[in-house]
Amino acid sequence: MPIASPEVYAEMLDRAKAGAFAYPAINVTSSQTLNAALQGFAEAESDGIIQVSTGGAEYLSGPTVKDMVTGSLAFAAFAEEVAKKYPVNIALHTDHCPKGKLDGFVRPLLAASKERVAAGGAPLFQSHMWDGSAVPLKENLEIATELLAEAAAAKVVLEIEVGVVGGEEDGIVGAIDEKLYTTVEDGLAMVEALGLGEKGRYMAALTFGNVHGVYKPGNVKLRPEILKEIQDAVGAKYGKEKPLSLVFHGGSGSLLEEIRAALDYGVVKMNIDTDTQYAFTRPVVTHMFTKYDGVLKIDGEVGDKKAYDPRAWGKSAEAGMAKRVVDACEHLRSTGTTLAK
């Protein structure tokens, strides 16, 4: 199917919140990891979100070029073509973008989508994230208000972060302190500034102890009940039930019951990167270790072309990552929920 239209993406997010499930948002950095994500969503019969970070976008442009916009445009064009062969809806998203990179990443992409929409086409990306966690809340929401207007004009959903995700991702470091927990007051201030859809559609990454990186299950101390408290407070003030569409960042090492609780409280998108990176790389390690005498030209021999052909280990890598995407869909209850059925 083609990449999700703005209308299809809106329906995807609405159905997820109503059905208490979420879409895995899979970070990719290459055509191989993109294909692996598509394969996983198709096998799970789940619609999904595929995204690039600032570092991923740079890498997609070429390691010596390092241009986020070039990489993003190339990714979107490639994804638009190959996604047509899969029986699920896929939305494209850009991940964490701090203030210093807005002018070199999100704003040019929004401008390109706005131009396409004005000409009767579809936006390049279905959603973009503004990561204002490193600036004061007032400035975060001022920038979010400006970006929301631009996104609405481009028929794009905006994602924002209120609170701080701990750990490190693509050079963005969040301290592990009390800011890991978004307050009810923060949530109310967000809605006062951005509304509840009348100014444009947005998703909110509210933090409840989330930490980026690699952690064993049980080591991340999450408090998903915070999401319910904020939903209830906003709902009571504005007369709406579960009014916010929420995003779960830093999910590696989370217990399944914590993930499922977050879904019940309005999470519709969960970012997955660390786990899929490992799932992609692990089969490559097995291939290299077990076929080392074919991969390497040892003692003047010629090796085995079938062993060192990148497609040989690439297929295993893609299959490993696809399986992890299937698992993610099961964890997030999105298995079998595609709109294509």
PDB file of N, CA, C and O in Angstrom, residues 23 30 43 56 61 63 91 93 114 119 138 140 163 166 169 188 213 257 280 285 288 290 324 327 334:
ATOM      1  N   TYR A  23       1.368   1.807  17.994  1.00  0.00           N
ATOM      2  CA  TYR A  23       2.179   1.390  16.856  1.00  0.00           C
ATOM      3  C   TYR A  23       3.654   1.445  17.236  1.00  0.00           C
ATOM      4  O   TYR A  23       4.118   2.467  17.764  1.00  0.00           O
ATOM      5  N   SER A  30      19.006   2.810   7.020  1.00  0.00           N
ATOM      6  CA  SER A  30      19.447   2.291   5.726  1.00  0.00           C
ATOM      7  C   SER A  30      18.263   1.665   5.013  1.00  0.00           C
ATOM      8  O   SER A  30      17.201   1.452   5.608  1.00  0.00           O
ATOM      9  N   GLU A  43       4.304  -9.014   8.354  1.00  0.00           N
ATOM     10  CA  GLU A  43       4.123 -10.320   8.984  1.00  0.00           C
ATOM     11  C   GLU A  43       3.169 -10.239  10.173  1.00  0.00           C
ATOM     12  O   GLU A  43       2.413 -11.174  10.440  1.00  0.00           O
ATOM     13  N   GLY A  56      20.440   9.379  12.099  1.00  0.00           N
ATOM     14  CA  GLY A  56      20.034   8.445  11.059  1.00  0.00           C
ATOM     15  C   GLY A  56      19.882   9.140   9.718  1.00  0.00           C
ATOM     16  O   GLY A  56      20.262   8.595   8.672  1.00  0.00           O
ATOM     17  N   SER A  61      22.300  10.075   4.166  1.00  0.00           N
ATOM     18  CA  SER A  61      22.818  10.927   3.091  1.00  0.00           C
ATOM     19  C   SER A  61      24.206  10.492   2.642  1.00  0.00           C
ATOM     20  O   SER A  61      24.692  10.945   1.602  1.00  0.00           O
ATOM     21  N   PRO A  63      27.913   8.729   4.851  1.00  0.00           N
ATOM     22  CA  PRO A  63      28.732   9.075   6.017  1.00  0.00           C
ATOM     23  C   PRO A  63      29.682  10.244   5.813  1.00  0.00           C
ATOM     24  O   PRO A  63      30.121  10.862   6.780  1.00  0.00           O
ATOM     25  N   ALA A  91       3.449   5.071   8.190  1.00  0.00           N
ATOM     26  CA  ALA A  91       3.658   6.508   8.335  1.00  0.00           C
ATOM     27  C   ALA A  91       5.143   6.766   8.532  1.00  0.00           C
ATOM     28  O   ALA A  91       5.837   5.986   9.198  1.00  0.00           O
ATOM     29  N   HIS A  93       8.169   9.323   9.905  1.00  0.00           N
ATOM     30  CA  HIS A  93       8.292  10.261  11.024  1.00  0.00           C
ATOM     31  C   HIS A  93       9.757  10.640  11.194  1.00  0.00           C
ATOM     32  O   HIS A  93      10.651   9.841  10.909  1.00  0.00           O
ATOM     33  N   LYS A 114       4.806  21.365   2.851  1.00  0.00           N
ATOM     34  CA  LYS A 114       3.807  22.410   2.620  1.00  0.00           C
ATOM     35  C   LYS A 114       3.711  22.738   1.128  1.00  0.00           C
ATOM     36  O   LYS A 114       2.607  22.918   0.587  1.00  0.00           O
ATOM     37  N   ALA A 119       0.480  22.043  -3.887  1.00  0.00           N
ATOM     38  CA  ALA A 119       0.387  21.633  -5.295  1.00  0.00           C
ATOM     39  C   ALA A 119      -0.544  20.440  -5.487  1.00  0.00           C
ATOM     40  O   ALA A 119      -0.613  19.882  -6.583  1.00  0.00           O
ATOM     41  N   LYS A 138       8.338  27.064  29.072  1.00  0.00           N
ATOM     42  CA  LYS A 138       7.731  28.197  28.373  1.00  0.00           C
ATOM     43  C   LYS A 138       8.271  28.302  26.948  1.00  0.00           C
ATOM     44  O   LYS A 138       7.508  28.435  25.985  1.00  0.00           O
ATOM     45  N   ASN A 140       9.812  25.904  25.259  1.00  0.00           N
ATOM     46  CA  ASN A 140       9.415  24.663  24.590  1.00  0.00           C
ATOM     47  C   ASN A 140       8.052  24.827  23.939  1.00  0.00           C
ATOM     48  O   ASN A 140       7.863  24.529  22.752  1.00  0.00           O
ATOM     49  N   GLY A 163       8.878  17.222  29.528  1.00  0.00           N
ATOM     50  CA  GLY A 163       9.602  16.394  30.474  1.00  0.00           C
ATOM     51  C   GLY A 163      10.904  15.987  29.820  1.00  0.00           C
ATOM     52  O   GLY A 163      11.241  16.452  28.725  1.00  0.00           O
ATOM     53  N   GLY A 166      15.627  10.293  30.134  1.00  0.00           N
ATOM     54  CA  GLY A 166      17.006  10.159  30.579  1.00  0.00           C
ATOM     55  C   GLY A 166      17.859   9.397  29.583  1.00  0.00           C
ATOM     56  O   GLY A 166      17.378   8.880  28.581  1.00  0.00           O
ATOM     57  N   GLU A 169      20.663   9.611  23.344  1.00  0.00           N
ATOM     58  CA  GLU A 169      20.319   9.144  22.006  1.00  0.00           C
ATOM     59  C   GLU A 169      20.747  10.199  21.009  1.00  0.00           C
ATOM     60  O   GLU A 169      20.331  11.354  21.099  1.00  0.00           O
ATOM     61  N   LEU A 188      -1.187  20.445  31.735  1.00  0.00           N
ATOM     62  CA  LEU A 188      -2.220  21.475  31.577  1.00  0.00           C
ATOM     63  C   LEU A 188      -1.658  22.684  30.822  1.00  0.00           C
ATOM     64  O   LEU A 188      -2.345  23.281  29.981  1.00  0.00           O
ATOM     65  N   GLY A 213      18.515   3.933  25.967  1.00  0.00           N
ATOM     66  CA  GLY A 213      19.690   3.091  26.126  1.00  0.00           C
ATOM     67  C   GLY A 213      19.354   1.647  26.418  1.00  0.00           C
ATOM     68  O   GLY A 213      18.231   1.200  26.216  1.00  0.00           O
ATOM     69  N   GLU A 257       4.063  -5.429  31.661  1.00  0.00           N
ATOM     70  CA  GLU A 257       2.893  -4.866  32.342  1.00  0.00           C
ATOM     71  C   GLU A 257       2.943  -3.346  32.396  1.00  0.00           C
ATOM     72  O   GLU A 257       1.902  -2.676  32.364  1.00  0.00           O
ATOM     73  N   PHE A 280      19.165  -6.696  14.462  1.00  0.00           N
ATOM     74  CA  PHE A 280      19.741  -6.631  13.112  1.00  0.00           C
ATOM     75  C   PHE A 280      21.189  -7.122  13.115  1.00  0.00           C
ATOM     76  O   PHE A 280      21.614  -7.873  12.231  1.00  0.00           O
ATOM     77  N   VAL A 285      26.793 -11.187  13.305  1.00  0.00           N
ATOM     78  CA  VAL A 285      27.878 -11.727  14.132  1.00  0.00           C
ATOM     79  C   VAL A 285      27.959 -13.242  13.960  1.00  0.00           C
ATOM     80  O   VAL A 285      29.042 -13.809  13.766  1.00  0.00           O
ATOM     81  N   MET A 288      29.459 -14.091  10.550  1.00  0.00           N
ATOM     82  CA  MET A 288      30.902 -13.837  10.452  1.00  0.00           C
ATOM     83  C   MET A 288      31.713 -14.849  11.261  1.00  0.00           C
ATOM     84  O   MET A 288      32.777 -15.294  10.827  1.00  0.00           O
ATOM     85  N   THR A 290      30.781 -17.976  12.167  1.00  0.00           N
ATOM     86  CA  THR A 290      30.670 -19.364  11.692  1.00  0.00           C
ATOM     87  C   THR A 290      31.195 -19.549  10.275  1.00  0.00           C
ATOM     88  O   THR A 290      31.516 -20.666   9.870  1.00  0.00           O
ATOM     89  N   ARG A 324      11.938  -8.998  15.473  1.00  0.00           N
ATOM     90  CA  ARG A 324      11.798  -8.119  16.648  1.00  0.00           C
ATOM     91  C   ARG A 324      10.653  -7.135  16.459  1.00  0.00           C
ATOM     92  O   ARG A 324       9.967  -6.771  17.416  1.00  0.00           O
ATOM     93  N   ASP A 327       7.528  -9.008  17.282  1.00  0.00           N
ATOM     94  CA  ASP A 327       7.393  -9.085  18.743  1.00  0.00           C
ATOM     95  C   ASP A 327       6.875  -7.765  19.315  1.00  0.00           C
ATOM     96  O   ASP A 327       6.030  -7.753  20.217  1.00  0.00           O
ATOM     97  N   SER A 334      -0.827  -4.327  18.606  1.00  0.00           N
ATOM     98  CA  SER A 334      -1.220  -3.859  17.269  1.00  0.00           C
ATOM     99  C   SER A 334      -1.310  -4.989  16.259  1.00  0.00           C
ATOM    100  O   SER A 334      -1.723  -4.753  15.123  1.00  0.00           O
TER     101      SER A 334
END
